[in-house]
XYZ file of N, CA and C in Angstrom:
789
model
N -42.425 12.795 -7.586
C -43.171 11.855 -6.849
C -45.108 12.035 -7.188
N -46.009 11.108 -7.551
C -47.455 11.529 -7.573
C -47.518 11.775 -6.002
N -48.850 12.072 -5.994
C -49.418 12.702 -4.638
C -49.251 10.947 -3.941
N -49.206 9.990 -4.390
C -49.494 8.402 -3.428
C -48.960 7.708 -4.731
N -48.298 6.680 -4.176
C -47.448 5.481 -4.940
C -47.610 3.871 -3.837
N -48.142 3.081 -4.721
C -48.281 2.082 -4.408
C -46.539 1.385 -4.545
N -46.069 0.596 -3.207
C -44.925 -0.041 -3.120
C -45.174 -1.621 -2.126
N -44.083 -2.623 -2.735
C -44.132 -3.975 -2.334
C -42.485 -4.200 -2.387
N -42.232 -4.545 -1.498
C -40.969 -5.599 -1.352
C -41.054 -6.860 -1.640
N -40.291 -7.647 -2.381
C -40.589 -9.024 -2.804
C -39.536 -9.832 -1.743
N -39.704 -10.517 -0.865
C -39.051 -11.132 0.438
C -38.677 -12.789 -0.103
N -38.073 -13.385 -0.538
C -38.074 -14.409 -0.462
C -36.683 -15.306 -0.409
N -36.462 -16.464 -0.354
C -35.064 -17.315 0.046
C -34.342 -17.462 -1.239
N -33.433 -16.948 -1.280
C -32.652 -16.579 -2.626
C -31.642 -18.116 -2.526
N -31.787 -18.843 -3.822
C -31.488 -20.455 -3.922
C -29.935 -20.213 -4.451
N -28.585 -20.498 -3.228
C -27.474 -20.518 -3.491
C -26.974 -20.681 -5.174
N -26.740 -19.458 -5.964
C -25.922 -20.187 -6.902
C -26.704 -20.369 -8.117
N -28.116 -20.359 -7.564
C -29.165 -20.646 -8.711
C -29.730 -19.668 -9.438
N -29.194 -18.856 -10.113
C -29.926 -17.761 -11.201
C -31.476 -18.177 -11.863
N -31.223 -19.100 -12.589
C -32.602 -19.573 -13.147
C -33.964 -19.787 -12.393
N -33.563 -20.286 -11.166
C -34.360 -20.602 -10.191
C -35.021 -19.007 -9.443
N -33.898 -18.368 -8.964
C -34.329 -17.192 -8.685
C -35.012 -16.180 -9.469
N -34.536 -16.129 -10.937
C -35.430 -15.194 -11.916
C -36.660 -15.991 -11.907
N -37.024 -16.692 -11.913
C -38.633 -17.614 -12.019
C -39.333 -17.471 -10.574
N -38.788 -17.418 -9.981
C -39.393 -16.882 -8.598
C -39.816 -15.015 -8.770
N -38.718 -14.381 -8.891
C -38.844 -13.133 -9.176
C -40.091 -12.515 -10.044
N -39.486 -13.476 -11.320
C -41.352 -13.466 -12.050
C -42.559 -13.418 -11.508
N -42.790 -14.369 -10.887
C -43.875 -14.691 -9.822
C -44.483 -13.447 -9.102
N -43.231 -13.304 -8.297
C -43.271 -11.894 -7.580
C -43.839 -10.261 -7.950
N -43.068 -10.551 -9.152
C -42.938 -9.165 -9.863
C -45.150 -8.769 -10.479
N -45.217 -10.192 -10.906
C -46.701 -10.267 -11.382
C -47.632 -9.957 -10.621
N -47.485 -10.300 -9.113
C -48.481 -10.204 -8.240
C -48.373 -9.090 -7.567
N -47.208 -8.517 -7.539
C -46.714 -6.907 -7.136
C -47.605 -5.924 -8.337
N -47.642 -6.176 -9.447
C -48.152 -5.684 -10.382
C -49.684 -5.860 -9.953
N -50.278 -7.174 -10.052
C -51.541 -6.803 -10.404
C -52.421 -6.451 -8.840
N -51.508 -6.255 -7.432
C -51.772 -5.607 -6.620
C -51.898 -4.037 -6.989
N -51.371 -3.474 -7.823
C -51.619 -1.823 -8.347
C -50.009 -1.337 -7.742
N -49.113 -1.650 -7.303
C -47.919 -1.644 -7.401
C -47.145 -0.700 -8.648
N -46.088 -0.217 -7.942
C -45.388 1.063 -9.404
C -43.840 0.792 -9.239
N -43.977 0.613 -7.746
C -42.258 0.172 -7.144
C -42.420 -0.687 -6.512
N -41.362 -1.755 -6.948
C -40.693 -3.306 -6.476
C -39.675 -3.224 -6.247
N -39.298 -3.497 -5.060
C -37.307 -3.983 -4.280
C -37.328 -5.080 -4.095
N -36.813 -5.418 -4.021
C -35.884 -7.079 -4.694
C -34.592 -7.142 -3.627
N -34.301 -7.973 -2.756
C -33.392 -8.453 -1.862
C -31.832 -8.535 -2.443
N -30.682 -8.197 -1.892
C -29.750 -7.861 -2.351
C -29.379 -9.303 -2.583
N -28.346 -8.916 -3.816
C -27.667 -10.271 -4.671
C -28.790 -11.443 -5.050
N -29.897 -10.885 -5.320
C -31.117 -11.668 -5.688
C -30.923 -12.530 -6.376
N -29.837 -12.707 -7.828
C -30.045 -13.499 -8.362
C -29.128 -14.416 -8.081
N -28.531 -14.968 -6.871
C -27.398 -15.407 -6.349
C -26.761 -15.725 -5.534
N -27.111 -14.656 -4.620
C -26.666 -14.621 -3.221
C -25.331 -14.767 -3.064
N -24.790 -14.565 -2.153
C -23.418 -14.467 -1.773
C -22.502 -15.613 -2.226
N -22.928 -16.025 -3.356
C -21.742 -18.056 -3.957
C -20.408 -16.649 -3.625
N -19.993 -16.493 -3.313
C -18.050 -15.834 -3.818
C -17.164 -16.820 -4.309
N -17.623 -18.157 -4.613
C -16.444 -18.936 -5.275
C -16.546 -18.890 -6.714
N -18.317 -18.925 -6.816
C -18.513 -18.566 -8.297
C -19.022 -17.417 -8.614
N -19.246 -16.331 -7.756
C -19.364 -14.923 -8.446
C -18.880 -14.437 -9.508
N -17.639 -14.562 -10.056
C -17.168 -14.254 -11.287
C -17.883 -14.747 -12.021
N -18.172 -16.066 -12.494
C -18.811 -16.661 -13.541
C -20.416 -16.574 -13.196
N -20.978 -16.414 -12.001
C -22.193 -15.692 -11.667
C -22.705 -14.306 -12.564
N -21.611 -13.611 -12.093
C -21.696 -12.228 -12.788
C -22.093 -12.252 -14.315
N -21.001 -12.967 -14.721
C -21.624 -13.024 -16.285
C -22.804 -13.019 -16.820
N -23.814 -13.457 -15.698
C -24.883 -13.361 -16.837
C -25.986 -12.530 -16.169
N -25.348 -11.511 -15.138
C -26.214 -10.459 -14.933
C -26.844 -9.261 -16.051
N -26.188 -9.123 -17.709
C -26.730 -8.201 -18.630
C -27.836 -9.066 -19.150
N -27.755 -10.462 -18.859
C -29.206 -11.313 -19.219
C -30.096 -10.652 -18.390
N -29.686 -11.426 -17.168
C -30.870 -10.761 -16.082
C -31.096 -9.822 -15.980
N -30.528 -8.378 -16.742
C -31.058 -7.074 -16.604
C -32.013 -6.762 -17.990
N -31.637 -7.421 -18.900
C -32.674 -7.554 -19.918
C -33.882 -7.880 -19.524
N -33.924 -9.516 -18.673
C -35.109 -9.641 -18.399
C -36.047 -9.279 -17.669
N -35.591 -8.311 -16.694
C -36.136 -7.324 -15.593
C -36.666 -5.991 -16.733
N -35.902 -5.410 -17.409
C -36.252 -4.754 -18.232
C -37.607 -4.832 -19.695
N -37.347 -6.346 -19.544
C -38.878 -6.536 -20.605
C -39.899 -6.282 -19.144
N -39.284 -7.551 -17.900
C -40.911 -7.407 -16.990
C -41.587 -6.037 -16.444
N -40.415 -5.421 -16.674
C -40.686 -3.942 -15.956
C -41.726 -3.287 -17.342
N -41.236 -3.326 -18.655
C -42.203 -2.495 -19.339
C -43.281 -3.041 -19.304
N -43.506 -4.758 -19.393
C -44.482 -4.901 -19.721
C -45.468 -5.161 -18.391
N -44.676 -5.133 -17.299
C -45.956 -4.716 -15.803
C -45.709 -3.491 -15.356
N -45.347 -2.249 -16.433
C -45.259 -1.039 -15.538
C -44.745 -0.538 -14.301
N -44.010 -1.135 -14.429
C -43.005 -1.226 -12.592
C -41.836 -0.481 -12.965
N -41.431 0.095 -11.820
C -39.656 0.418 -11.712
C -39.419 -1.057 -10.972
N -38.410 -1.198 -10.864
C -37.720 -2.401 -10.143
C -36.090 -2.109 -9.400
N -36.131 -2.211 -8.390
C -34.898 -1.797 -7.549
C -34.425 -3.552 -7.057
N -33.072 -3.596 -7.122
C -32.678 -4.486 -6.713
C -30.693 -4.630 -6.683
N -30.624 -5.480 -5.783
C -28.583 -5.321 -6.694
C -28.393 -6.756 -7.178
N -27.322 -6.778 -7.840
C -26.340 -7.734 -9.120
C -25.228 -8.009 -8.839
N -24.750 -9.366 -9.290
C -22.822 -8.711 -8.901
C -22.579 -8.161 -10.528
N -22.039 -7.454 -10.490
C -21.527 -6.774 -11.695
C -19.952 -7.016 -11.805
N -19.882 -7.240 -12.983
C -18.417 -7.680 -13.242
C -18.039 -6.575 -13.947
N -16.832 -5.173 -13.278
C -16.637 -4.629 -14.384
C -14.951 -4.191 -13.568
N -13.976 -3.555 -14.553
C -12.778 -3.088 -14.033
C -12.196 -4.533 -13.159
N -12.030 -5.613 -13.896
C -11.141 -7.162 -13.830
C -12.032 -7.084 -11.608
N -12.842 -6.629 -11.487
C -13.436 -6.769 -9.751
C -15.269 -7.212 -9.591
N -15.536 -7.565 -8.962
C -17.228 -7.822 -8.854
C -17.667 -6.406 -7.875
N -18.527 -5.831 -8.560
C -19.190 -5.401 -7.303
C -20.607 -5.439 -7.074
N -21.041 -5.163 -5.900
C -22.558 -5.505 -5.573
C -23.188 -4.532 -6.159
N -23.886 -4.224 -7.069
C -24.758 -3.077 -7.674
C -26.245 -2.856 -7.965
N -26.576 -1.998 -7.284
C -28.077 -1.862 -7.108
C -28.508 -1.210 -8.652
N -29.844 -1.539 -9.073
C -30.126 -1.150 -10.219
C -31.337 -0.529 -10.738
N -31.919 0.630 -10.985
C -32.795 0.684 -11.137
C -33.555 0.879 -12.545
N -34.185 0.195 -12.347
C -34.996 -0.338 -13.841
C -36.521 0.161 -13.752
N -36.674 1.455 -15.310
C -38.098 2.043 -14.670
C -38.644 1.817 -16.417
N -39.372 0.960 -16.148
C -40.462 0.688 -17.149
C -40.034 0.321 -18.576
N -38.844 -0.740 -18.677
C -37.671 -1.163 -19.596
C -36.584 -0.197 -19.773
N -36.184 0.362 -18.830
C -34.914 1.073 -18.638
C -34.123 1.222 -18.037
N -32.813 0.868 -17.907
C -32.111 1.160 -16.605
C -31.678 2.328 -16.658
N -32.180 3.001 -15.461
C -32.069 4.542 -15.534
C -30.522 4.813 -14.776
N -30.271 4.141 -13.480
C -29.202 4.022 -13.194
C -28.477 2.936 -12.476
N -27.495 2.755 -11.945
C -26.651 1.790 -10.806
C -26.196 2.700 -10.232
N -25.846 1.594 -8.773
C -25.290 2.090 -7.761
C -24.304 1.091 -6.930
N -23.073 1.026 -6.859
C -22.103 -0.130 -5.853
C -22.005 0.110 -4.795
N -22.325 -0.961 -4.052
C -22.423 -0.717 -2.608
C -20.996 0.150 -2.002
N -21.117 1.119 -1.097
C -20.012 1.738 -0.535
C -19.646 1.104 0.448
N -20.011 0.507 1.190
C -19.279 -0.138 2.368
C -19.375 -1.681 2.670
N -18.577 -2.135 2.854
C -18.233 -3.640 2.489
C -18.139 -3.895 3.637
N -19.229 -5.124 3.894
C -18.973 -5.414 5.935
C -17.553 -6.701 5.732
N -16.560 -6.111 6.540
C -15.542 -6.827 6.280
C -15.947 -7.813 7.317
N -16.532 -7.768 8.518
C -16.884 -9.496 9.310
C -17.163 -10.705 8.383
N -18.097 -10.210 7.108
C -18.570 -11.334 6.543
C -17.717 -11.574 5.147
N -16.314 -10.794 5.232
C -15.595 -10.804 4.387
C -15.640 -10.089 3.029
N -16.612 -9.265 2.626
C -17.028 -8.884 1.685
C -15.807 -7.956 1.254
N -15.064 -6.864 1.449
C -13.780 -6.258 1.217
C -13.150 -7.081 0.465
N -12.786 -8.483 1.050
C -11.986 -9.776 0.054
C -12.514 -10.015 -1.352
N -13.540 -9.879 -1.498
C -14.237 -10.416 -2.797
C -14.871 -9.439 -3.242
N -15.015 -8.386 -3.205
C -15.765 -7.245 -3.410
C -15.036 -5.995 -3.748
N -15.567 -5.317 -5.305
C -14.556 -3.806 -5.607
C -16.400 -2.596 -4.210
N -15.779 -1.792 -3.860
C -16.324 -0.960 -3.096
C -16.446 0.058 -4.038
N -18.124 0.717 -4.170
C -18.376 1.974 -5.140
C -17.566 3.517 -4.414
N -17.673 4.551 -5.392
C -17.336 5.625 -4.652
C -18.170 6.926 -4.810
N -19.845 6.470 -5.033
C -20.531 7.366 -5.355
C -21.857 7.326 -4.520
N -22.444 8.132 -3.991
C -24.241 8.174 -3.850
C -24.504 8.370 -4.641
N -25.819 7.849 -4.820
C -26.539 7.972 -6.235
C -28.092 8.283 -6.003
N -28.899 9.343 -6.018
C -30.192 9.779 -6.203
C -30.599 9.635 -8.020
N -31.521 9.052 -8.048
C -31.979 9.158 -9.420
C -33.648 9.892 -9.658
N -34.179 10.288 -10.670
C -35.464 10.771 -10.838
C -35.732 9.912 -11.621
N -36.900 9.046 -11.000
C -37.565 8.288 -12.289
C -38.747 8.487 -11.993
N -39.775 7.461 -12.728
C -41.360 7.554 -12.986
C -42.233 7.946 -12.073
N -41.541 7.197 -10.829
C -41.816 7.534 -9.784
C -42.083 8.348 -8.416
N -40.950 8.670 -8.586
C -40.315 9.757 -7.872
C -38.864 10.010 -7.801
N -38.486 10.651 -6.959
C -36.783 10.927 -6.842
C -36.467 9.703 -5.900
N -35.447 8.655 -6.489
C -35.210 7.633 -5.598
C -33.355 7.811 -5.298
N -33.517 7.542 -4.143
C -32.113 7.039 -3.813
C -31.543 5.893 -3.376
N -30.898 5.184 -3.305
C -29.999 4.016 -3.007
C -29.294 3.504 -2.113
N -28.839 2.487 -1.572
C -27.844 1.939 -0.632
C -28.186 0.801 -0.318
N -27.475 -0.017 0.041
C -27.652 -1.756 0.037
C -27.208 -1.902 1.730
N -28.208 -3.041 2.250
C -27.682 -4.035 3.557
C -26.750 -2.353 4.367
N -25.386 -3.149 4.403
C -24.566 -2.746 5.710
C -24.710 -0.906 5.763
N -24.824 -0.027 4.425
C -24.591 1.101 3.960
C -25.476 1.456 5.388
N -26.835 0.595 6.046
C -27.482 1.209 6.803
C -26.857 1.367 8.293
N -25.949 1.099 8.480
C -24.962 1.813 9.609
C -24.462 2.879 9.552
N -24.620 3.788 8.516
C -23.986 4.929 8.236
C -24.880 6.102 7.728
N -25.380 6.763 8.955
C -26.002 7.263 8.666
C -25.855 8.502 7.697
N -24.400 9.065 7.551
C -24.082 10.179 6.872
C -24.352 9.979 4.997
N -24.421 8.955 5.061
C -25.309 8.180 3.722
C -26.311 9.107 3.458
N -26.887 8.375 4.271
C -28.498 8.603 3.927
C -29.162 10.051 4.480
N -28.116 10.662 4.405
C -28.121 12.346 4.970
C -27.704 12.833 3.799
N -26.909 12.463 2.861
C -26.569 13.069 1.757
C -27.726 13.231 0.781
N -28.102 11.354 0.727
C -29.045 11.371 -0.087
C -30.121 12.180 0.044
N -30.713 12.374 1.088
C -32.086 13.546 2.047
C -31.442 14.759 1.320
N -30.252 15.186 1.196
C -30.087 16.770 0.764
C -29.984 16.582 -0.781
N -29.824 15.505 -1.376
C -29.767 15.511 -3.010
C -31.326 15.053 -3.571
N -32.198 15.461 -2.561
C -33.655 15.476 -2.911
C -34.314 14.077 -3.054
N -33.767 13.110 -1.913
C -33.978 11.619 -2.309
C -35.843 11.795 -1.725
N -37.003 11.338 -2.459
C -37.870 11.149 -1.518
C -38.616 9.715 -0.897
N -37.980 8.914 -1.883
C -38.161 7.716 -1.265
C -36.505 6.847 -1.132
N -35.284 6.308 -0.295
C -34.706 5.395 -0.336
C -34.878 3.676 -0.402
N -34.582 3.250 -1.165
C -34.733 1.589 -1.760
C -33.472 1.082 -1.137
N -33.626 0.094 -0.197
C -33.020 -1.073 0.621
C -32.498 -2.029 -0.149
N -31.536 -2.913 -0.579
C -31.951 -4.072 -0.734
C -31.164 -4.553 0.405
N -31.129 -5.698 0.515
C -30.550 -6.069 1.280
C -30.446 -7.577 1.845
N -29.234 -8.494 2.521
C -29.130 -9.738 2.945
C -28.398 -9.782 4.559
N -29.879 -9.810 5.077
C -29.580 -8.802 6.772
C -30.077 -10.122 7.439
N -28.656 -10.879 8.331
C -29.279 -11.883 9.165
C -29.530 -11.943 10.737
N -29.692 -13.127 10.886
C -30.044 -12.943 12.603
C -29.059 -13.237 13.078
N -28.332 -12.906 14.732
C -29.448 -12.327 15.247
C -29.626 -11.084 15.396
N -29.597 -10.068 14.294
C -29.340 -8.597 14.403
C -30.754 -8.109 14.265
N -31.901 -8.718 14.026
C -33.293 -8.027 13.705
C -33.433 -6.928 14.401
N -33.172 -6.461 15.528
C -33.332 -5.197 16.418
C -32.944 -3.852 15.796
N -31.837 -4.603 15.159
C -30.521 -3.712 14.941
C -31.044 -3.051 13.581
N -31.549 -3.961 12.538
C -32.326 -3.409 11.401
C -33.407 -2.691 11.642
N -34.411 -3.055 12.180
C -35.713 -2.464 12.451
C -35.368 -1.149 13.121
N -34.536 -0.831 14.511
C -34.304 0.354 14.983
C -33.604 1.476 13.633
N -32.097 0.698 13.057
C -31.937 1.914 12.477
C -32.204 2.227 11.116
N -33.348 1.096 10.432
C -34.338 1.637 9.262
C -35.446 2.731 9.747
N -35.892 2.681 10.586
C -36.439 3.551 11.609
C -36.206 4.727 11.598
N -34.810 4.860 12.198
C -33.996 5.997 12.387
C -33.714 6.553 11.259
N -33.382 6.362 10.388
C -33.074 6.742 8.835
C -34.287 7.492 8.224
N -35.424 6.841 8.212
C -36.590 7.714 7.744
C -37.098 8.516 8.654
N -36.868 8.203 10.323
C -37.141 9.965 10.664
C -36.961 11.175 10.555
N -35.146 10.722 10.934
C -33.833 11.956 10.842
C -34.356 12.284 9.360
N -34.180 11.256 8.410
C -34.129 12.067 7.097
C -35.694 12.512 6.582
N -36.938 12.458 7.251
C -38.076 12.431 7.208
C -38.471 12.172 5.084
N -37.844 10.892 5.169
C -38.116 10.127 3.731
C -39.020 9.041 3.674
N -39.276 8.580 2.451
C -40.281 6.910 2.960
C -38.599 5.736 2.768
N -38.970 5.147 3.002
C -37.896 3.880 3.022
C -38.201 2.472 2.388
N -38.128 1.965 1.631
C -38.221 0.339 1.227
C -37.417 -0.237 1.583
N -37.057 -1.096 2.452
C -35.991 -2.226 2.580
C -36.549 -3.616 2.463
N -35.732 -4.409 1.467
C -36.029 -5.468 1.242
C -35.040 -6.534 1.880
N -35.115 -7.291 2.111
C -34.688 -8.276 3.451
C -34.856 -9.830 2.417
N -33.898 -10.818 2.322
C -34.461 -12.184 2.288
C -34.467 -12.675 3.285
N -35.247 -13.962 2.907
C -35.227 -15.101 4.449
C -34.660 -16.063 4.172
N -34.758 -17.326 4.755
C -34.255 -18.667 4.814
C -32.498 -18.726 5.179
N -31.989 -19.830 4.273
C -30.539 -20.235 4.709
C -30.120 -19.917 3.697
N -28.825 -19.237 3.763
C -27.843 -19.127 2.702
C -26.667 -20.072 3.215
N -26.363 -21.046 3.356
C -24.953 -21.838 4.001
C -24.963 -21.615 5.025
N -24.852 -20.978 6.155
C -24.203 -21.156 7.541
C -24.969 -19.880 8.168
N -25.593 -19.021 7.535
C -26.507 -17.575 7.582
C -28.095 -18.215 7.644
N -28.347 -17.464 8.611
C -29.902 -17.772 8.553
C -30.507 -16.450 8.818
N -31.265 -15.744 7.820
C -31.982 -14.427 7.347
C -33.599 -14.504 7.828
N -33.862 -13.613 8.675
C -34.905 -13.085 9.550
C -35.920 -12.951 8.353
N -35.798 -12.219 7.150
C -36.686 -11.508 6.412
C -37.029 -10.059 7.220
N -38.470 -9.703 7.635
C -38.794 -8.718 7.963
C -38.645 -7.374 7.254
N -38.807 -7.713 6.477
C -39.028 -6.381 5.475
C -40.001 -5.529 5.496
N -40.020 -4.111 5.415
C -40.280 -2.768 5.942
C -40.452 -1.606 4.602
N -41.721 -1.265 4.976
C -41.800 -0.111 4.130
C -42.608 0.856 4.973
N -41.766 2.249 5.860
C -41.601 2.786 6.148
C -41.799 4.114 5.370
N -43.109 5.479 6.606
C -43.549 6.514 5.977
C -42.334 7.491 6.336
N -42.527 8.701 6.294
C -41.756 9.914 6.921
C -41.349 10.255 7.965
N -42.686 9.515 8.453
C -42.239 9.818 10.329
C -42.070 8.693 11.070
N -41.271 7.734 10.375
C -40.829 6.377 10.536
C -41.800 5.099 10.807
N -43.066 5.587 10.710
C -44.109 4.755 11.050
C -44.058 3.295 9.851
N -44.444 2.384 10.270
C -43.969 0.766 9.694
C -45.581 1.129 8.999
N -45.513 0.842 7.771
C -46.565 1.017 6.755
C -46.892 -0.511 6.464
N -45.726 -1.111 6.349
C -46.107 -3.035 6.191
C -45.064 -3.314 6.543
N -44.963 -4.714 6.934
C -44.029 -5.649 7.700
C -43.677 -6.934 7.601
N -42.956 -7.338 6.852
C -43.293 -9.021 6.760
C -42.809 -9.778 7.938
N -43.188 -10.970 7.452
C -42.609 -11.916 8.825
C -41.311 -12.736 8.160
N -40.816 -14.095 8.587
C -39.570 -14.493 8.394
C -40.334 -15.509 7.006
N -41.053 -15.630 6.374
C -41.071 -16.580 5.343
C -41.073 -15.750 4.393
N -41.598 -16.546 3.020
C -41.211 -15.699 1.577
C -42.762 -15.312 1.662
N -42.762 -13.637 0.646
C -43.866 -13.217 0.907
C -43.901 -11.733 0.437
N -44.777 -11.135 -0.118
C -44.472 -9.905 -0.754
C -45.609 -8.544 0.489
N -44.965 -7.416 0.608
C -45.425 -6.523 0.980
C -46.138 -5.578 0.372
N -46.741 -4.740 0.546
C -47.254 -3.916 -0.001
C -47.486 -2.582 1.115
N -47.802 -1.613 0.340
C -48.294 -0.126 0.975
C -48.171 1.303 0.149
N -48.966 1.948 0.904
C -48.781 3.634 0.170
C -48.172 4.470 0.488
N -47.280 5.071 -0.005
C -46.150 6.176 0.256
C -47.454 7.686 -0.387
N -47.475 8.579 0.480
C -48.523 9.590 0.300
C -47.473 10.479 0.401
N -47.411 11.434 -0.524
C -46.292 12.608 -0.819
C -47.006 13.729 0.379
N -47.950 14.214 0.436
C -48.097 14.738 0.545
C -48.115 15.053 1.969
N -47.836 13.913 2.823
C -47.943 13.670 4.106
C -46.535 13.831 4.220
N -45.423 13.755 3.645
C -44.304 14.151 3.888
C -44.228 15.075 3.565
N -44.618 15.868 2.451
C -44.398 17.367 3.044
C -44.881 18.098 3.678
N -46.042 17.640 4.207
C -46.585 18.351 5.446
C -45.746 18.679 6.539
N -45.288 16.955 6.809
C -44.372 17.158 8.126
C -43.287 17.691 8.115
N -42.291 18.025 6.941
C -41.742 18.513 6.993
C -41.258 19.740 7.202
N -42.531 20.459 7.153
C -43.301 21.570 7.074
C -42.929 21.863 8.829
N -44.046 20.703 9.119
C -44.067 20.472 10.963
C -43.253 20.379 11.667
N -42.069 19.946 11.325
C -40.747 20.021 11.747
C -39.966 19.665 10.816
N -39.315 21.029 10.929
C -38.175 21.873 10.043
C -36.925 21.229 10.317
N -36.467 19.694 10.109
C -34.960 19.241 10.340
C -33.900 20.106 9.428
N -34.428 20.013 7.903
C -33.269 20.565 7.261
C -33.033 21.991 7.485
N -34.003 23.209 7.595
C -33.918 24.531 7.711
C -33.239 24.857 8.630
N -33.266 23.803 10.177
C -33.265 24.066 11.084
C -31.471 23.614 11.664
N -30.845 22.974 10.449
C -29.506 22.452 10.792
C -28.476 23.616 10.653
N -27.305 23.047 11.487
C -26.530 23.964 12.012
C -24.881 23.247 10.965
N -24.811 23.315 9.788
C -23.834 22.985 9.156
C -22.448 23.867 9.543
N -22.834 25.008 9.765
C -21.852 26.127 10.357
C -20.968 25.230 11.240
N -21.572 24.347 12.451
C -20.734 23.771 13.515
C -20.378 22.930 13.068
N -21.106 21.873 13.006
C -20.783 20.132 12.010
C -20.244 19.976 10.792
N -20.109 21.013 10.251
C -19.678 20.657 8.821
C -20.315 20.653 7.784
N -19.914 20.788 6.417
C -20.920 20.480 5.799
C -20.687 19.119 4.735
N -21.416 18.249 4.746
C -20.760 17.157 3.722
C -20.635 16.954 2.553
N -19.844 16.595 2.450
C -18.602 17.180 0.663
C -19.635 16.608 -0.434
């Protein structure tokens, strides 16, 4: 990660099942983010189509084309883009986050924790590994929405060297305070930057509150969205993160001999 990095979250109302419409909106948002100096842009969870469970197998077939367009946009706009899409593989559908770095797909991450309350486990396959990747903007760890409630994952990403965790989400009302509190906790306890992009508006019976957040390694709110469509921008300062890690040495003060090592 360079000394400083401009980051954007692109919060919008995902049109259920409407890939062309959502992609058009993302093109516009990405162009604005790049014009504002951003080098890393984070999109919401399942941003191409939302949780259109009935049609997901068909919609997932368009994901390779969507990724081709993201690669083109990332190269044209000099961006790293992170967001999750439906992936069809192994006769299952996965909720998969991709890191597209200036024209190249660096890695992908399949959502580990499926939200059984909303039936995700009935329609989607679960991933089996955590992901941290070196990119042109720094070392990025990936998580998706409900993963936020599992601190073990975030600690593993931190121990694997993540400097920034990108978290695409579709987090609905009325759990706004859980969203904000958990995000700040994950940033504080792991002393890293967090870019969390939620959607907004309504999908079926669900109402989404937005409130995308860009957080410092101290858990400070660098930028926060409201409930409507918008993009937020902030600067991540790497030296501030390193200085804070030296000041409060959470990693070297850990006691894995007592509570066990992460596998």
